[in-house]
Amino acid sequence: MTPAASPDLWLFFILVFGIIVLPGMDMAFVAGSALTGGLRGGLIAVAGIVVAGIVHVAVGASGIAALLVWWPAAFNILLLAGAGYMVWIGVTLWRASHAVHGAAGAADTTAPTALRTIFGRAALTCLLNPKAYAFTLAVFPAFLRSAEYTLVEQAVRMSAVIAGTQALVYGAVAVFVASARHWAGASERGQRWTLRGVSATLMVGAVLTLLLAWRPVAIAG
């Protein structure tokens, strides 16, 4: 009889939870979306990140991520793209902070087009997140091979762990931020400075990501 959850996945869950609960660009984007789009906006952002997380597992299982180990230049290109995107989102949120009007219920009636934009940006934020690729390269190889399950089955199980953890952690962030915004009511100043805080977090995170994760490329001579 196959056990419901093998010990290896419990260890995988602990590692996943540890990396997801650390503040980063995904969490900052969820917080910003919940602040500007209310609970719906925050949860839509969570959904986009969950979908992108499944893509990360597929990339790791297919071996594409391993190419980044052998080809540092490709990893650096991804790093630059992710950092650039973080800065762009940060600047966008900073500009949005100047247009805050503090209507208590306005954010909860976000238009479907805006929600689709939030979903797409959330997915792209996760897909370009260097932290996710570093985790994939460092952790996935130890868990993808299982004596009890095929590669596809194990990848599906790992996807479920990641998706569930993302939904739990980022969903809690969305609920907290949306609730805080609702409680603050028409406090334009609080919303404005929260947006600026998220914006600064993303831009500082972009710089730190480049400084800490940049990989030297050997030059043939």
PDB file of C-alpha atoms in Angstrom:
ATOM      1  CA  MET A   1       0.000   0.000   0.000  1.00  0.00           C
ATOM      2  CA  THR A   2       1.435   3.383  -0.994  1.00  0.00           C
ATOM      3  CA  PRO A   3       1.700   5.863   1.869  1.00  0.00           C
ATOM      4  CA  ALA A   4      -0.212   9.112   1.547  1.00  0.00           C
ATOM      5  CA  ALA A   5       2.896  11.249   2.054  1.00  0.00           C
ATOM      6  CA  SER A   6       6.418   9.892   2.016  1.00  0.00           C
ATOM      7  CA  PRO A   7       9.098  11.375   4.313  1.00  0.00           C
ATOM      8  CA  ASP A   8      10.943  12.881   1.341  1.00  0.00           C
ATOM      9  CA  LEU A   9       7.990  15.128   0.528  1.00  0.00           C
ATOM     10  CA  TRP A  10       7.720  16.262   4.130  1.00  0.00           C
ATOM     11  CA  LEU A  11      11.340  17.402   3.928  1.00  0.00           C
ATOM     12  CA  PHE A  12      10.616  18.983   0.552  1.00  0.00           C
ATOM     13  CA  PHE A  13       7.654  20.830   2.095  1.00  0.00           C
ATOM     14  CA  ILE A  14       9.862  22.223   4.868  1.00  0.00           C
ATOM     15  CA  LEU A  15      12.383  23.489   2.318  1.00  0.00           C
ATOM     16  CA  VAL A  16       9.657  24.954   0.102  1.00  0.00           C
ATOM     17  CA  PHE A  17       7.958  26.656   3.044  1.00  0.00           C
ATOM     18  CA  GLY A  18      11.280  28.122   4.161  1.00  0.00           C
ATOM     19  CA  ILE A  19      11.979  29.683   0.770  1.00  0.00           C
ATOM     20  CA  ILE A  20       8.417  30.912   0.153  1.00  0.00           C
ATOM     21  CA  VAL A  21       7.951  32.504   3.565  1.00  0.00           C
ATOM     22  CA  LEU A  22      11.067  34.657   3.045  1.00  0.00           C
ATOM     23  CA  PRO A  23      10.038  38.106   1.768  1.00  0.00           C
ATOM     24  CA  GLY A  24      10.814  38.488  -1.920  1.00  0.00           C
ATOM     25  CA  MET A  25       9.453  39.747  -5.216  1.00  0.00           C
ATOM     26  CA  ASP A  26       6.500  37.294  -5.290  1.00  0.00           C
ATOM     27  CA  MET A  27       5.361  38.255  -1.807  1.00  0.00           C
ATOM     28  CA  ALA A  28       5.864  41.954  -2.521  1.00  0.00           C
ATOM     29  CA  PHE A  29       3.807  41.691  -5.709  1.00  0.00           C
ATOM     30  CA  VAL A  30       0.957  39.949  -3.868  1.00  0.00           C
ATOM     31  CA  ALA A  31       1.013  42.649  -1.190  1.00  0.00           C
ATOM     32  CA  GLY A  32       0.977  45.417  -3.791  1.00  0.00           C
ATOM     33  CA  SER A  33      -1.857  43.757  -5.709  1.00  0.00           C
ATOM     34  CA  ALA A  34      -3.944  43.336  -2.557  1.00  0.00           C
ATOM     35  CA  LEU A  35      -3.344  46.969  -1.689  1.00  0.00           C
ATOM     36  CA  THR A  36      -4.353  48.330  -5.099  1.00  0.00           C
ATOM     37  CA  GLY A  37      -6.898  45.656  -6.106  1.00  0.00           C
ATOM     38  CA  GLY A  38      -8.337  44.548  -2.782  1.00  0.00           C
ATOM     39  CA  LEU A  39      -8.732  40.916  -1.785  1.00  0.00           C
ATOM     40  CA  ARG A  40      -9.705  39.896  -5.333  1.00  0.00           C
ATOM     41  CA  GLY A  41      -6.584  41.489  -6.738  1.00  0.00           C
ATOM     42  CA  GLY A  42      -4.404  39.809  -4.131  1.00  0.00           C
ATOM     43  CA  LEU A  43      -5.903  36.368  -4.687  1.00  0.00           C
ATOM     44  CA  ILE A  44      -5.640  36.732  -8.467  1.00  0.00           C
ATOM     45  CA  ALA A  45      -1.946  37.513  -7.971  1.00  0.00           C
ATOM     46  CA  VAL A  46      -1.613  34.373  -5.850  1.00  0.00           C
ATOM     47  CA  ALA A  47      -3.255  32.337  -8.635  1.00  0.00           C
ATOM     48  CA  GLY A  48      -0.782  33.677 -11.192  1.00  0.00           C
ATOM     49  CA  ILE A  49       2.160  32.786  -8.966  1.00  0.00           C
ATOM     50  CA  VAL A  50       0.797  29.283  -8.344  1.00  0.00           C
ATOM     51  CA  VAL A  51       0.487  28.646 -12.091  1.00  0.00           C
ATOM     52  CA  ALA A  52       4.041  29.899 -12.637  1.00  0.00           C
ATOM     53  CA  GLY A  53       5.240  27.655  -9.800  1.00  0.00           C
ATOM     54  CA  ILE A  54       3.901  24.636 -11.667  1.00  0.00           C
ATOM     55  CA  VAL A  55       5.848  25.789 -14.723  1.00  0.00           C
ATOM     56  CA  HIS A  56       8.988  25.941 -12.591  1.00  0.00           C
ATOM     57  CA  VAL A  57       8.496  22.298 -11.610  1.00  0.00           C
ATOM     58  CA  ALA A  58       8.036  21.320 -15.255  1.00  0.00           C
ATOM     59  CA  VAL A  59      11.238  23.172 -16.170  1.00  0.00           C
ATOM     60  CA  GLY A  60      13.119  21.460 -13.364  1.00  0.00           C
ATOM     61  CA  ALA A  61      11.780  18.008 -14.248  1.00  0.00           C
ATOM     62  CA  SER A  62      12.575  18.424 -17.944  1.00  0.00           C
ATOM     63  CA  GLY A  63      16.209  19.196 -17.247  1.00  0.00           C
ATOM     64  CA  ILE A  64      16.061  22.645 -18.817  1.00  0.00           C
ATOM     65  CA  ALA A  65      17.074  24.216 -15.518  1.00  0.00           C
ATOM     66  CA  ALA A  66      20.276  22.153 -15.547  1.00  0.00           C
ATOM     67  CA  LEU A  67      21.380  24.092 -18.622  1.00  0.00           C
ATOM     68  CA  LEU A  68      21.702  27.141 -16.398  1.00  0.00           C
ATOM     69  CA  VAL A  69      24.399  25.339 -14.415  1.00  0.00           C
ATOM     70  CA  TRP A  70      26.462  24.599 -17.517  1.00  0.00           C
ATOM     71  CA  TRP A  71      25.803  27.960 -19.179  1.00  0.00           C
ATOM     72  CA  PRO A  72      26.361  30.799 -16.690  1.00  0.00           C
ATOM     73  CA  ALA A  73      25.706  33.442 -19.356  1.00  0.00           C
ATOM     74  CA  ALA A  74      22.130  32.160 -19.769  1.00  0.00           C
ATOM     75  CA  PHE A  75      21.571  32.372 -16.020  1.00  0.00           C
ATOM     76  CA  ASN A  76      22.906  35.936 -15.987  1.00  0.00           C
ATOM     77  CA  ILE A  77      20.559  36.903 -18.823  1.00  0.00           C
ATOM     78  CA  LEU A  78      17.643  35.518 -16.821  1.00  0.00           C
ATOM     79  CA  LEU A  79      18.955  37.371 -13.784  1.00  0.00           C
ATOM     80  CA  LEU A  80      19.062  40.658 -15.678  1.00  0.00           C
ATOM     81  CA  ALA A  81      15.556  40.110 -17.058  1.00  0.00           C
ATOM     82  CA  GLY A  82      14.193  39.355 -13.607  1.00  0.00           C
ATOM     83  CA  ALA A  83      15.954  42.310 -11.986  1.00  0.00           C
ATOM     84  CA  GLY A  84      14.806  44.637 -14.754  1.00  0.00           C
ATOM     85  CA  TYR A  85      11.235  43.451 -14.370  1.00  0.00           C
ATOM     86  CA  MET A  86      11.406  43.948 -10.583  1.00  0.00           C
ATOM     87  CA  VAL A  87      12.579  47.531 -11.105  1.00  0.00           C
ATOM     88  CA  TRP A  88       9.820  48.166 -13.668  1.00  0.00           C
ATOM     89  CA  ILE A  89       7.112  46.894 -11.307  1.00  0.00           C
ATOM     90  CA  GLY A  90       8.668  48.915  -8.486  1.00  0.00           C
ATOM     91  CA  VAL A  91       8.574  52.118 -10.541  1.00  0.00           C
ATOM     92  CA  THR A  92       4.985  51.357 -11.602  1.00  0.00           C
ATOM     93  CA  LEU A  93       3.894  50.957  -7.972  1.00  0.00           C
ATOM     94  CA  TRP A  94       5.746  54.121  -6.965  1.00  0.00           C
ATOM     95  CA  ARG A  95       3.897  56.074  -9.637  1.00  0.00           C
ATOM     96  CA  ALA A  96       0.617  54.469  -8.568  1.00  0.00           C
ATOM     97  CA  SER A  97       1.207  55.719  -5.034  1.00  0.00           C
ATOM     98  CA  HIS A  98       0.712  59.290  -6.301  1.00  0.00           C
ATOM     99  CA  ALA A  99      -2.772  58.407  -7.586  1.00  0.00           C
ATOM    100  CA  VAL A 100      -4.150  56.834  -4.391  1.00  0.00           C
ATOM    101  CA  HIS A 101      -7.552  58.242  -3.463  1.00  0.00           C
ATOM    102  CA  GLY A 102      -8.325  56.079  -0.462  1.00  0.00           C
ATOM    103  CA  ALA A 103     -11.829  54.941  -1.422  1.00  0.00           C
ATOM    104  CA  ALA A 104     -12.548  52.084   0.936  1.00  0.00           C
ATOM    105  CA  GLY A 105     -14.427  49.867  -1.463  1.00  0.00           C
ATOM    106  CA  ALA A 106     -13.031  50.902  -4.829  1.00  0.00           C
ATOM    107  CA  ALA A 107     -10.289  48.317  -4.903  1.00  0.00           C
ATOM    108  CA  ASP A 108     -12.713  45.475  -4.452  1.00  0.00           C
ATOM    109  CA  THR A 109     -14.506  46.254  -7.724  1.00  0.00           C
ATOM    110  CA  THR A 110     -11.447  45.914  -9.945  1.00  0.00           C
ATOM    111  CA  ALA A 111     -12.364  45.456 -13.613  1.00  0.00           C
ATOM    112  CA  PRO A 112     -11.846  42.018 -15.221  1.00  0.00           C
ATOM    113  CA  THR A 113      -9.216  43.511 -17.561  1.00  0.00           C
ATOM    114  CA  ALA A 114      -7.224  44.789 -14.582  1.00  0.00           C
ATOM    115  CA  LEU A 115      -7.511  41.388 -12.892  1.00  0.00           C
ATOM    116  CA  ARG A 116      -6.162  39.675 -16.015  1.00  0.00           C
ATOM    117  CA  THR A 117      -3.270  42.119 -15.994  1.00  0.00           C
ATOM    118  CA  ILE A 118      -2.563  41.305 -12.342  1.00  0.00           C
ATOM    119  CA  PHE A 119      -2.643  37.572 -13.119  1.00  0.00           C
ATOM    120  CA  GLY A 120      -0.237  37.938 -16.050  1.00  0.00           C
ATOM    121  CA  ARG A 121       2.173  40.154 -14.141  1.00  0.00           C
ATOM    122  CA  ALA A 122       2.110  37.815 -11.138  1.00  0.00           C
ATOM    123  CA  ALA A 123       2.931  34.814 -13.314  1.00  0.00           C
ATOM    124  CA  LEU A 124       5.737  36.707 -15.033  1.00  0.00           C
ATOM    125  CA  THR A 125       7.079  37.910 -11.686  1.00  0.00           C
ATOM    126  CA  CYS A 126       7.367  34.312 -10.504  1.00  0.00           C
ATOM    127  CA  LEU A 127       8.767  33.039 -13.798  1.00  0.00           C
ATOM    128  CA  LEU A 128      11.504  35.690 -13.747  1.00  0.00           C
ATOM    129  CA  ASN A 129      12.249  35.233 -10.051  1.00  0.00           C
ATOM    130  CA  PRO A 130      15.932  34.211  -9.742  1.00  0.00           C
ATOM    131  CA  LYS A 131      15.262  32.842  -6.252  1.00  0.00           C
ATOM    132  CA  ALA A 132      12.943  30.244  -7.778  1.00  0.00           C
ATOM    133  CA  TYR A 133      15.567  29.091 -10.272  1.00  0.00           C
ATOM    134  CA  ALA A 134      18.252  28.926  -7.598  1.00  0.00           C
ATOM    135  CA  PHE A 135      15.925  26.747  -5.523  1.00  0.00           C
ATOM    136  CA  THR A 136      15.174  24.572  -8.535  1.00  0.00           C
ATOM    137  CA  LEU A 137      18.858  24.004  -9.253  1.00  0.00           C
ATOM    138  CA  ALA A 138      19.817  23.346  -5.640  1.00  0.00           C
ATOM    139  CA  VAL A 139      16.901  21.249  -4.376  1.00  0.00           C
ATOM    140  CA  PHE A 140      14.998  19.583  -7.225  1.00  0.00           C
ATOM    141  CA  PRO A 141      17.605  16.952  -8.216  1.00  0.00           C
ATOM    142  CA  ALA A 142      17.465  15.383  -4.764  1.00  0.00           C
ATOM    143  CA  PHE A 143      13.680  14.909  -4.867  1.00  0.00           C
ATOM    144  CA  LEU A 144      12.755  14.247  -8.493  1.00  0.00           C
ATOM    145  CA  ARG A 145      13.963  10.645  -8.440  1.00  0.00           C
ATOM    146  CA  SER A 146      11.759   8.321  -6.412  1.00  0.00           C
ATOM    147  CA  ALA A 147      11.733   4.539  -6.008  1.00  0.00           C
ATOM    148  CA  GLU A 148       7.934   4.561  -5.650  1.00  0.00           C
ATOM    149  CA  TYR A 149       6.868   7.020  -8.347  1.00  0.00           C
ATOM    150  CA  THR A 150       7.701   7.799 -11.952  1.00  0.00           C
ATOM    151  CA  LEU A 151       9.338  11.120 -12.807  1.00  0.00           C
ATOM    152  CA  VAL A 152       6.016  12.566 -13.953  1.00  0.00           C
ATOM    153  CA  GLU A 153       4.183  11.369 -10.837  1.00  0.00           C
ATOM    154  CA  GLN A 154       6.862  12.783  -8.566  1.00  0.00           C
ATOM    155  CA  ALA A 155       6.807  16.085 -10.438  1.00  0.00           C
ATOM    156  CA  VAL A 156       3.028  16.271  -9.975  1.00  0.00           C
ATOM    157  CA  ARG A 157       3.401  15.583  -6.256  1.00  0.00           C
ATOM    158  CA  MET A 158       6.080  18.264  -5.928  1.00  0.00           C
ATOM    159  CA  SER A 159       3.865  20.695  -7.858  1.00  0.00           C
ATOM    160  CA  ALA A 160       1.051  20.031  -5.392  1.00  0.00           C
ATOM    161  CA  VAL A 161       3.352  20.771  -2.445  1.00  0.00           C
ATOM    162  CA  ILE A 162       4.607  24.010  -3.995  1.00  0.00           C
ATOM    163  CA  ALA A 163       1.152  25.162  -5.120  1.00  0.00           C
ATOM    164  CA  GLY A 164      -0.389  24.416  -1.736  1.00  0.00           C
ATOM    165  CA  THR A 165       2.382  26.228   0.127  1.00  0.00           C
ATOM    166  CA  GLN A 166       2.229  29.238  -2.182  1.00  0.00           C
ATOM    167  CA  ALA A 167      -1.552  29.422  -1.806  1.00  0.00           C
ATOM    168  CA  LEU A 168      -1.271  29.174   1.982  1.00  0.00           C
ATOM    169  CA  VAL A 169       1.518  31.718   2.505  1.00  0.00           C
ATOM    170  CA  TYR A 170       0.737  34.239  -0.214  1.00  0.00           C
ATOM    171  CA  GLY A 171      -3.001  33.849   0.354  1.00  0.00           C
ATOM    172  CA  ALA A 172      -2.457  34.824   3.993  1.00  0.00           C
ATOM    173  CA  VAL A 173      -0.462  37.861   2.850  1.00  0.00           C
ATOM    174  CA  ALA A 174      -3.271  38.888   0.481  1.00  0.00           C
ATOM    175  CA  VAL A 175      -5.916  38.535   3.200  1.00  0.00           C
ATOM    176  CA  PHE A 176      -3.813  40.451   5.731  1.00  0.00           C
ATOM    177  CA  VAL A 177      -2.999  43.356   3.405  1.00  0.00           C
ATOM    178  CA  ALA A 178      -6.554  43.601   2.033  1.00  0.00           C
ATOM    179  CA  SER A 179      -7.973  43.497   5.568  1.00  0.00           C
ATOM    180  CA  ALA A 180      -5.521  46.149   6.744  1.00  0.00           C
ATOM    181  CA  ARG A 181      -6.497  48.344   3.800  1.00  0.00           C
ATOM    182  CA  HIS A 182     -10.182  47.901   4.541  1.00  0.00           C
ATOM    183  CA  TRP A 183      -9.626  48.653   8.220  1.00  0.00           C
ATOM    184  CA  ALA A 184      -7.632  51.774   7.349  1.00  0.00           C
ATOM    185  CA  GLY A 185     -10.588  52.968   5.283  1.00  0.00           C
ATOM    186  CA  ALA A 186      -9.896  56.250   3.535  1.00  0.00           C
ATOM    187  CA  SER A 187      -6.342  56.627   4.843  1.00  0.00           C
ATOM    188  CA  GLU A 188      -4.623  57.776   1.656  1.00  0.00           C
ATOM    189  CA  ARG A 189      -1.347  58.336   3.463  1.00  0.00           C
ATOM    190  CA  GLY A 190      -1.181  54.759   4.768  1.00  0.00           C
ATOM    191  CA  GLN A 191      -1.935  53.270   1.341  1.00  0.00           C
ATOM    192  CA  ARG A 192       0.530  55.601  -0.353  1.00  0.00           C
ATOM    193  CA  TRP A 193       3.423  54.723   1.925  1.00  0.00           C
ATOM    194  CA  THR A 194       2.625  51.019   1.837  1.00  0.00           C
ATOM    195  CA  LEU A 195       2.804  51.113  -1.954  1.00  0.00           C
ATOM    196  CA  ARG A 196       6.097  52.964  -1.767  1.00  0.00           C
ATOM    197  CA  GLY A 197       7.406  50.406   0.720  1.00  0.00           C
ATOM    198  CA  VAL A 198       6.550  47.548  -1.648  1.00  0.00           C
ATOM    199  CA  SER A 199       8.087  49.509  -4.524  1.00  0.00           C
ATOM    200  CA  ALA A 200      11.326  50.086  -2.612  1.00  0.00           C
ATOM    201  CA  THR A 201      11.464  46.424  -1.579  1.00  0.00           C
ATOM    202  CA  LEU A 202      11.270  45.320  -5.204  1.00  0.00           C
ATOM    203  CA  MET A 203      13.912  47.755  -6.424  1.00  0.00           C
ATOM    204  CA  VAL A 204      16.350  47.041  -3.587  1.00  0.00           C
ATOM    205  CA  GLY A 205      15.711  43.339  -4.096  1.00  0.00           C
ATOM    206  CA  ALA A 206      16.623  43.695  -7.773  1.00  0.00           C
ATOM    207  CA  VAL A 207      19.975  45.241  -6.917  1.00  0.00           C
ATOM    208  CA  LEU A 208      20.758  42.675  -4.202  1.00  0.00           C
ATOM    209  CA  THR A 209      19.777  39.834  -6.530  1.00  0.00           C
ATOM    210  CA  LEU A 210      22.261  41.011  -9.138  1.00  0.00           C
ATOM    211  CA  LEU A 211      25.028  41.499  -6.585  1.00  0.00           C
ATOM    212  CA  LEU A 212      24.563  38.166  -4.820  1.00  0.00           C
ATOM    213  CA  ALA A 213      23.552  35.824  -7.646  1.00  0.00           C
ATOM    214  CA  TRP A 214      25.622  37.044 -10.615  1.00  0.00           C
ATOM    215  CA  ARG A 215      27.776  34.218 -11.940  1.00  0.00           C
ATOM    216  CA  PRO A 216      31.207  34.908 -13.458  1.00  0.00           C
ATOM    217  CA  VAL A 217      31.527  33.860 -17.099  1.00  0.00           C
ATOM    218  CA  ALA A 218      34.803  32.414 -18.316  1.00  0.00           C
ATOM    219  CA  ILE A 219      36.161  34.257 -21.338  1.00  0.00           C
ATOM    220  CA  ALA A 220      37.893  32.099 -23.882  1.00  0.00           C
ATOM    221  CA  GLY A 221      41.308  33.504 -24.684  1.00  0.00           C
TER     222      GLY A 221
END
